[in-house]
PDB file of C-alpha atoms in Angstrom:
ATOM      1  CA  GLN A   1      73.549 295.323 138.704  1.00 89.00           C
ATOM      2  CA  CYS A   2      70.649 292.981 138.062  1.00 90.00           C
ATOM      3  CA  PHE A   3      67.433 293.560 139.970  1.00 91.00           C
ATOM      4  CA  SER A   4      66.599 290.820 142.453  1.00 89.00           C
ATOM      5  CA  ALA A   5      62.907 290.980 141.487  1.00 82.00           C
ATOM      6  CA  THR A   6      61.957 290.496 137.825  1.00 81.00           C
ATOM      7  CA  GLY A   7      59.109 288.891 135.920  1.00 77.00           C
ATOM      8  CA  LYS A   8      58.135 285.231 136.058  1.00 79.00           C
ATOM      9  CA  PRO A   9      60.034 282.689 133.918  1.00 79.00           C
ATOM     10  CA  GLN A  10      56.742 281.045 132.915  1.00 79.00           C
ATOM     11  CA  ASN A  11      55.595 284.333 131.316  1.00 76.00           C
ATOM     12  CA  PHE A  12      58.038 283.788 128.454  1.00 73.00           C
ATOM     13  CA  LEU A  13      55.953 285.855 126.007  1.00 73.00           C
ATOM     14  CA  GLU A  14      56.455 288.913 128.193  1.00 75.00           C
ATOM     15  CA  ALA A  15      60.237 288.255 128.318  1.00 77.00           C
ATOM     16  CA  ASP A  16      60.832 290.477 131.369  1.00 79.00           C
ATOM     17  CA  TYR A  17      62.397 287.638 133.360  1.00 78.00           C
ATOM     18  CA  PHE A  18      64.802 286.792 130.530  1.00 80.00           C
ATOM     19  CA  GLY A  19      65.497 290.419 129.625  1.00 79.00           C
ATOM     20  CA  GLY A  20      68.040 290.967 132.386  1.00 80.00           C
ATOM     21  CA  LYS A  21      66.387 293.966 134.048  1.00 89.00           C
ATOM     22  CA  GLY A  22      68.684 296.067 136.154  1.00 92.00           C
ATOM     23  CA  VAL A  23      70.638 299.297 136.470  1.00 96.00           C
ATOM     24  CA  GLY A  24      74.062 300.082 135.054  1.00 96.00           C
ATOM     25  CA  LEU A  25      76.600 302.810 135.725  1.00 98.00           C
ATOM     26  CA  VAL A  26      79.187 304.588 133.612  1.00 97.00           C
ATOM     27  CA  ARG A  27      81.354 307.311 135.148  1.00 97.00           C
ATOM     28  CA  LEU A  28      82.403 310.076 132.750  1.00 95.00           C
ATOM     29  CA  ASP A  29      85.168 312.613 133.227  1.00 94.00           C
ATOM     30  CA  THR A  30      84.386 315.929 131.542  1.00 89.00           C
ATOM     31  CA  GLU A  31      86.065 319.328 131.522  1.00 88.00           C
ATOM     32  CA  TYR A  32      83.356 320.447 133.998  1.00 82.00           C
ATOM     33  CA  GLY A  33      83.819 317.533 136.366  1.00 86.00           C
ATOM     34  CA  ALA A  34      82.741 313.920 136.682  1.00 91.00           C
ATOM     35  CA  VAL A  35      79.251 312.743 135.700  1.00 93.00           C
ATOM     36  CA  ASP A  36      77.743 309.467 136.900  1.00 96.00           C
ATOM     37  CA  VAL A  37      75.316 308.132 134.287  1.00 96.00           C
ATOM     38  CA  TYR A  38      72.896 305.379 135.282  1.00 97.00           C
ATOM     39  CA  ASN A  39      70.776 303.444 132.807  1.00 96.00           C
ATOM     40  CA  THR A  40      67.887 301.152 133.639  1.00 95.00           C
ATOM     41  CA  HIS A  41      65.059 299.084 132.218  1.00 93.00           C
ATOM     42  CA  TRP A  42      62.155 298.235 134.514  1.00 91.00           C
ATOM     43  CA  GLN A  43      59.420 295.600 134.397  1.00 88.00           C
ATOM     44  CA  ALA A  44      56.945 296.271 131.600  1.00 81.00           C
ATOM     45  CA  GLU A  45      53.400 297.466 132.231  1.00 75.00           C
ATOM     46  CA  TYR A  46      50.862 295.037 130.757  1.00 71.00           C
ATOM     47  CA  SER A  47      47.795 296.524 132.442  1.00 62.00           C
ATOM     48  CA  VAL A  48      46.343 299.982 132.024  1.00 54.00           C
ATOM     49  CA  ARG A  49      45.960 300.506 135.759  1.00 55.00           C
ATOM     50  CA  PRO A  50      48.008 298.459 138.246  1.00 53.00           C
ATOM     51  CA  THR A  51      44.919 297.444 140.202  1.00 54.00           C
ATOM     52  CA  ASP A  52      43.003 296.124 137.159  1.00 55.00           C
ATOM     53  CA  ASP A  53      44.119 292.564 137.773  1.00 55.00           C
ATOM     54  CA  ASP A  54      46.581 290.507 139.799  1.00 61.00           C
ATOM     55  CA  ASP A  55      49.243 290.614 137.052  1.00 62.00           C
ATOM     56  CA  GLY A  56      49.004 294.401 136.844  1.00 72.00           C
ATOM     57  CA  LEU A  57      49.353 294.734 140.597  1.00 80.00           C
ATOM     58  CA  GLU A  58      52.279 292.298 140.638  1.00 83.00           C
ATOM     59  CA  ASN A  59      54.095 294.148 137.828  1.00 84.00           C
ATOM     60  CA  HIS A  60      53.524 297.458 139.634  1.00 84.00           C
ATOM     61  CA  ALA A  61      55.011 295.924 142.796  1.00 88.00           C
ATOM     62  CA  LEU A  62      58.004 294.681 140.766  1.00 90.00           C
ATOM     63  CA  ARG A  63      58.612 298.198 139.421  1.00 91.00           C
ATOM     64  CA  LEU A  64      58.395 299.610 142.953  1.00 93.00           C
ATOM     65  CA  SER A  65      60.947 297.029 144.139  1.00 94.00           C
ATOM     66  CA  GLN A  66      63.171 297.933 141.184  1.00 95.00           C
ATOM     67  CA  ALA A  67      62.848 301.624 142.083  1.00 95.00           C
ATOM     68  CA  VAL A  68      64.007 300.897 145.643  1.00 95.00           C
ATOM     69  CA  GLU A  69      66.966 298.854 144.389  1.00 95.00           C
ATOM     70  CA  MET A  70      67.881 301.561 141.884  1.00 96.00           C
ATOM     71  CA  VAL A  71      67.941 304.305 144.536  1.00 96.00           C
ATOM     72  CA  GLN A  72      70.001 302.058 146.836  1.00 96.00           C
ATOM     73  CA  PHE A  73      72.466 301.327 144.021  1.00 97.00           C
ATOM     74  CA  ILE A  74      72.792 305.016 143.131  1.00 96.00           C
ATOM     75  CA  ARG A  75      73.357 305.981 146.767  1.00 95.00           C
ATOM     76  CA  ALA A  76      76.005 303.266 147.181  1.00 97.00           C
ATOM     77  CA  THR A  77      77.943 304.012 143.976  1.00 97.00           C
ATOM     78  CA  ARG A  78      77.506 307.705 143.281  1.00 95.00           C
ATOM     79  CA  ARG A  79      80.771 309.621 143.364  1.00 94.00           C
ATOM     80  CA  ALA A  80      80.173 312.606 141.063  1.00 93.00           C
ATOM     81  CA  ASP A  81      78.494 315.927 141.760  1.00 89.00           C
ATOM     82  CA  PHE A  82      76.493 315.506 138.560  1.00 92.00           C
ATOM     83  CA  VAL A  83      74.234 312.495 138.094  1.00 94.00           C
ATOM     84  CA  CYS A  84      72.034 311.375 135.209  1.00 94.00           C
ATOM     85  CA  ALA A  85      69.588 308.476 135.507  1.00 95.00           C
ATOM     86  CA  ALA A  86      67.907 307.464 132.276  1.00 94.00           C
ATOM     87  CA  GLY A  87      66.124 304.545 130.748  1.00 93.00           C
ATOM     88  CA  ASP A  88      62.896 302.755 130.057  1.00 90.00           C
ATOM     89  CA  PHE A  89      61.030 303.063 133.348  1.00 89.00           C
ATOM     90  CA  ASN A  90      57.792 301.581 131.952  1.00 85.00           C
ATOM     91  CA  SER A  91      55.898 303.860 134.324  1.00 81.00           C
ATOM     92  CA  PRO A  92      53.620 306.853 133.902  1.00 76.00           C
ATOM     93  CA  SER A  93      55.127 310.087 135.221  1.00 77.00           C
ATOM     94  CA  ASP A  94      52.693 310.116 138.154  1.00 79.00           C
ATOM     95  CA  SER A  95      53.380 306.507 139.239  1.00 84.00           C
ATOM     96  CA  LEU A  96      54.669 305.704 142.710  1.00 90.00           C
ATOM     97  CA  PRO A  97      57.861 303.925 141.518  1.00 91.00           C
ATOM     98  CA  LEU A  98      58.931 306.871 139.381  1.00 90.00           C
ATOM     99  CA  LEU A  99      57.996 309.457 142.008  1.00 91.00           C
ATOM    100  CA  PHE A 100      60.018 307.418 144.519  1.00 93.00           C
ATOM    101  CA  VAL A 101      63.194 307.681 142.403  1.00 94.00           C
ATOM    102  CA  LEU A 102      62.636 311.366 141.665  1.00 92.00           C
ATOM    103  CA  ALA A 103      62.123 312.226 145.339  1.00 93.00           C
ATOM    104  CA  LEU A 104      64.605 309.953 147.122  1.00 91.00           C
ATOM    105  CA  GLY A 105      67.236 310.231 144.418  1.00 89.00           C
ATOM    106  CA  GLY A 106      66.960 314.018 144.405  1.00 90.00           C
ATOM    107  CA  PHE A 107      66.337 314.053 140.659  1.00 92.00           C
ATOM    108  CA  SER A 108      64.364 316.314 138.379  1.00 88.00           C
ATOM    109  CA  ASP A 109      62.663 315.087 135.206  1.00 86.00           C
ATOM    110  CA  SER A 110      64.662 316.849 132.487  1.00 83.00           C
ATOM    111  CA  MET A 111      61.770 317.173 130.023  1.00 79.00           C
ATOM    112  CA  VAL A 112      59.430 318.602 132.661  1.00 78.00           C
ATOM    113  CA  THR A 113      62.140 321.084 133.630  1.00 77.00           C
ATOM    114  CA  VAL A 114      62.640 322.205 130.019  1.00 76.00           C
ATOM    115  CA  ARG A 115      59.105 321.959 128.623  1.00 75.00           C
ATOM    116  CA  GLY A 116      56.675 321.761 131.533  1.00 74.00           C
ATOM    117  CA  GLU A 117      54.531 318.795 132.604  1.00 72.00           C
ATOM    118  CA  GLU A 118      51.871 319.050 129.896  1.00 69.00           C
ATOM    119  CA  GLU A 119      54.270 319.406 126.976  1.00 69.00           C
ATOM    120  CA  ALA A 120      56.670 316.782 128.358  1.00 66.00           C
ATOM    121  CA  SER A 121      53.857 314.235 128.602  1.00 64.00           C
ATOM    122  CA  LYS A 122      53.358 314.512 124.820  1.00 61.00           C
ATOM    123  CA  LEU A 123      56.990 313.826 123.959  1.00 60.00           C
ATOM    124  CA  PHE A 124      58.245 310.319 123.321  1.00 53.00           C
ATOM    125  CA  SER A 125      55.002 308.831 124.539  1.00 54.00           C
ATOM    126  CA  TYR A 126      53.219 305.814 123.183  1.00 55.00           C
ATOM    127  CA  PRO A 127      49.656 304.584 123.531  1.00 54.00           C
ATOM    128  CA  SER A 128      49.195 302.422 126.603  1.00 56.00           C
ATOM    129  CA  MET A 129      47.027 299.470 125.710  1.00 52.00           C
ATOM    130  CA  ASP A 130      44.201 297.663 127.415  1.00 52.00           C
ATOM    131  CA  TRP A 131      45.401 294.331 126.049  1.00 49.00           C
ATOM    132  CA  ALA A 132      42.217 292.485 127.039  1.00 52.00           C
ATOM    133  CA  LYS A 133      40.090 294.852 124.928  1.00 56.00           C
ATOM    134  CA  GLY A 134      42.755 295.678 122.332  1.00 57.00           C
ATOM    135  CA  GLU A 135      42.181 299.401 122.862  1.00 59.00           C
ATOM    136  CA  SER A 136      44.507 302.319 123.378  1.00 56.00           C
ATOM    137  CA  ILE A 137      43.617 303.960 126.696  1.00 54.00           C
ATOM    138  CA  LYS A 138      46.155 306.690 127.398  1.00 58.00           C
ATOM    139  CA  ARG A 139      49.580 307.899 126.392  1.00 58.00           C
ATOM    140  CA  MET A 140      52.580 307.147 128.557  1.00 66.00           C
ATOM    141  CA  ARG A 141      56.107 308.557 128.387  1.00 70.00           C
ATOM    142  CA  CYS A 142      58.213 305.702 129.722  1.00 75.00           C
ATOM    143  CA  ASP A 143      61.671 306.753 128.499  1.00 80.00           C
ATOM    144  CA  ILE A 144      62.855 309.378 130.950  1.00 85.00           C
ATOM    145  CA  ILE A 145      66.060 311.301 131.646  1.00 87.00           C
ATOM    146  CA  MET A 146      66.479 312.465 135.249  1.00 90.00           C
ATOM    147  CA  LEU A 147      69.203 314.855 136.362  1.00 90.00           C
ATOM    148  CA  HIS A 148      70.747 315.876 139.670  1.00 90.00           C
ATOM    149  CA  SER A 149      73.536 318.238 140.670  1.00 86.00           C
ATOM    150  CA  ARG A 150      75.067 318.446 144.133  1.00 82.00           C
ATOM    151  CA  HIS A 151      77.009 321.499 143.062  1.00 75.00           C
ATOM    152  CA  PRO A 152      75.276 324.668 144.334  1.00 66.00           C
ATOM    153  CA  ARG A 153      76.105 326.817 141.286  1.00 67.00           C
ATOM    154  CA  LEU A 154      76.157 324.353 138.400  1.00 66.00           C
ATOM    155  CA  ALA A 155      73.401 322.260 136.948  1.00 67.00           C
ATOM    156  CA  LEU A 156      72.949 319.778 134.152  1.00 65.00           C
ATOM    157  CA  VAL A 157      70.451 321.118 131.610  1.00 67.00           C
ATOM    158  CA  VAL A 158      68.833 319.518 128.581  1.00 66.00           C
ATOM    159  CA  ARG A 159      69.305 321.952 125.719  1.00 66.00           C
ATOM    160  CA  GLU A 160      67.412 320.067 123.037  1.00 62.00           C
ATOM    161  CA  SER A 161      64.720 317.449 123.393  1.00 57.00           C
ATOM    162  CA  GLY A 162      65.060 315.716 120.026  1.00 57.00           C
ATOM    163  CA  LEU A 163      62.266 314.179 118.028  1.00 51.00           C
ATOM    164  CA  ASP A 164      58.574 314.254 118.756  1.00 50.00           C
ATOM    165  CA  PHE A 165      57.397 310.783 117.713  1.00 47.00           C
ATOM    166  CA  GLN A 166      53.752 311.836 117.552  1.00 49.00           C
ATOM    167  CA  GLN A 167      54.270 313.615 114.244  1.00 45.00           C
TER     168      GLN A 167
END
């Protein structure tokens, strides 16, 4: 499902408008039961802090709108006891749009669960840029796997976290 709010067509160098941002669903049948897997790609972050400029604030608002639409889509389509939501959220782990999905979707951040907040923040992160100054400001882990189980005795667990791209 495509998000109703995406970037501006006149910002063709950013390509968010033309990138077809949205959320998709695949339903898997496993020997342990069905798993609904959602994948998404949100509006990119072009500012270090959303309030730095009007574009940063607008992109933050777009990601918040996309978070709302994603939670609504998951609630409307979810059929399985086990749910995975993954993708490029283009949001720091403490951002309102991501916290919204974690809280209202009932998800846990799989890397935080397995490795803890500090260690998870180092994995798969990239330098966030202050594009006006051409400087790296902070690291941001934007590719996130969130998990949820409605089953009281079973849970989805990440057993291996893969590569650490900082090495």
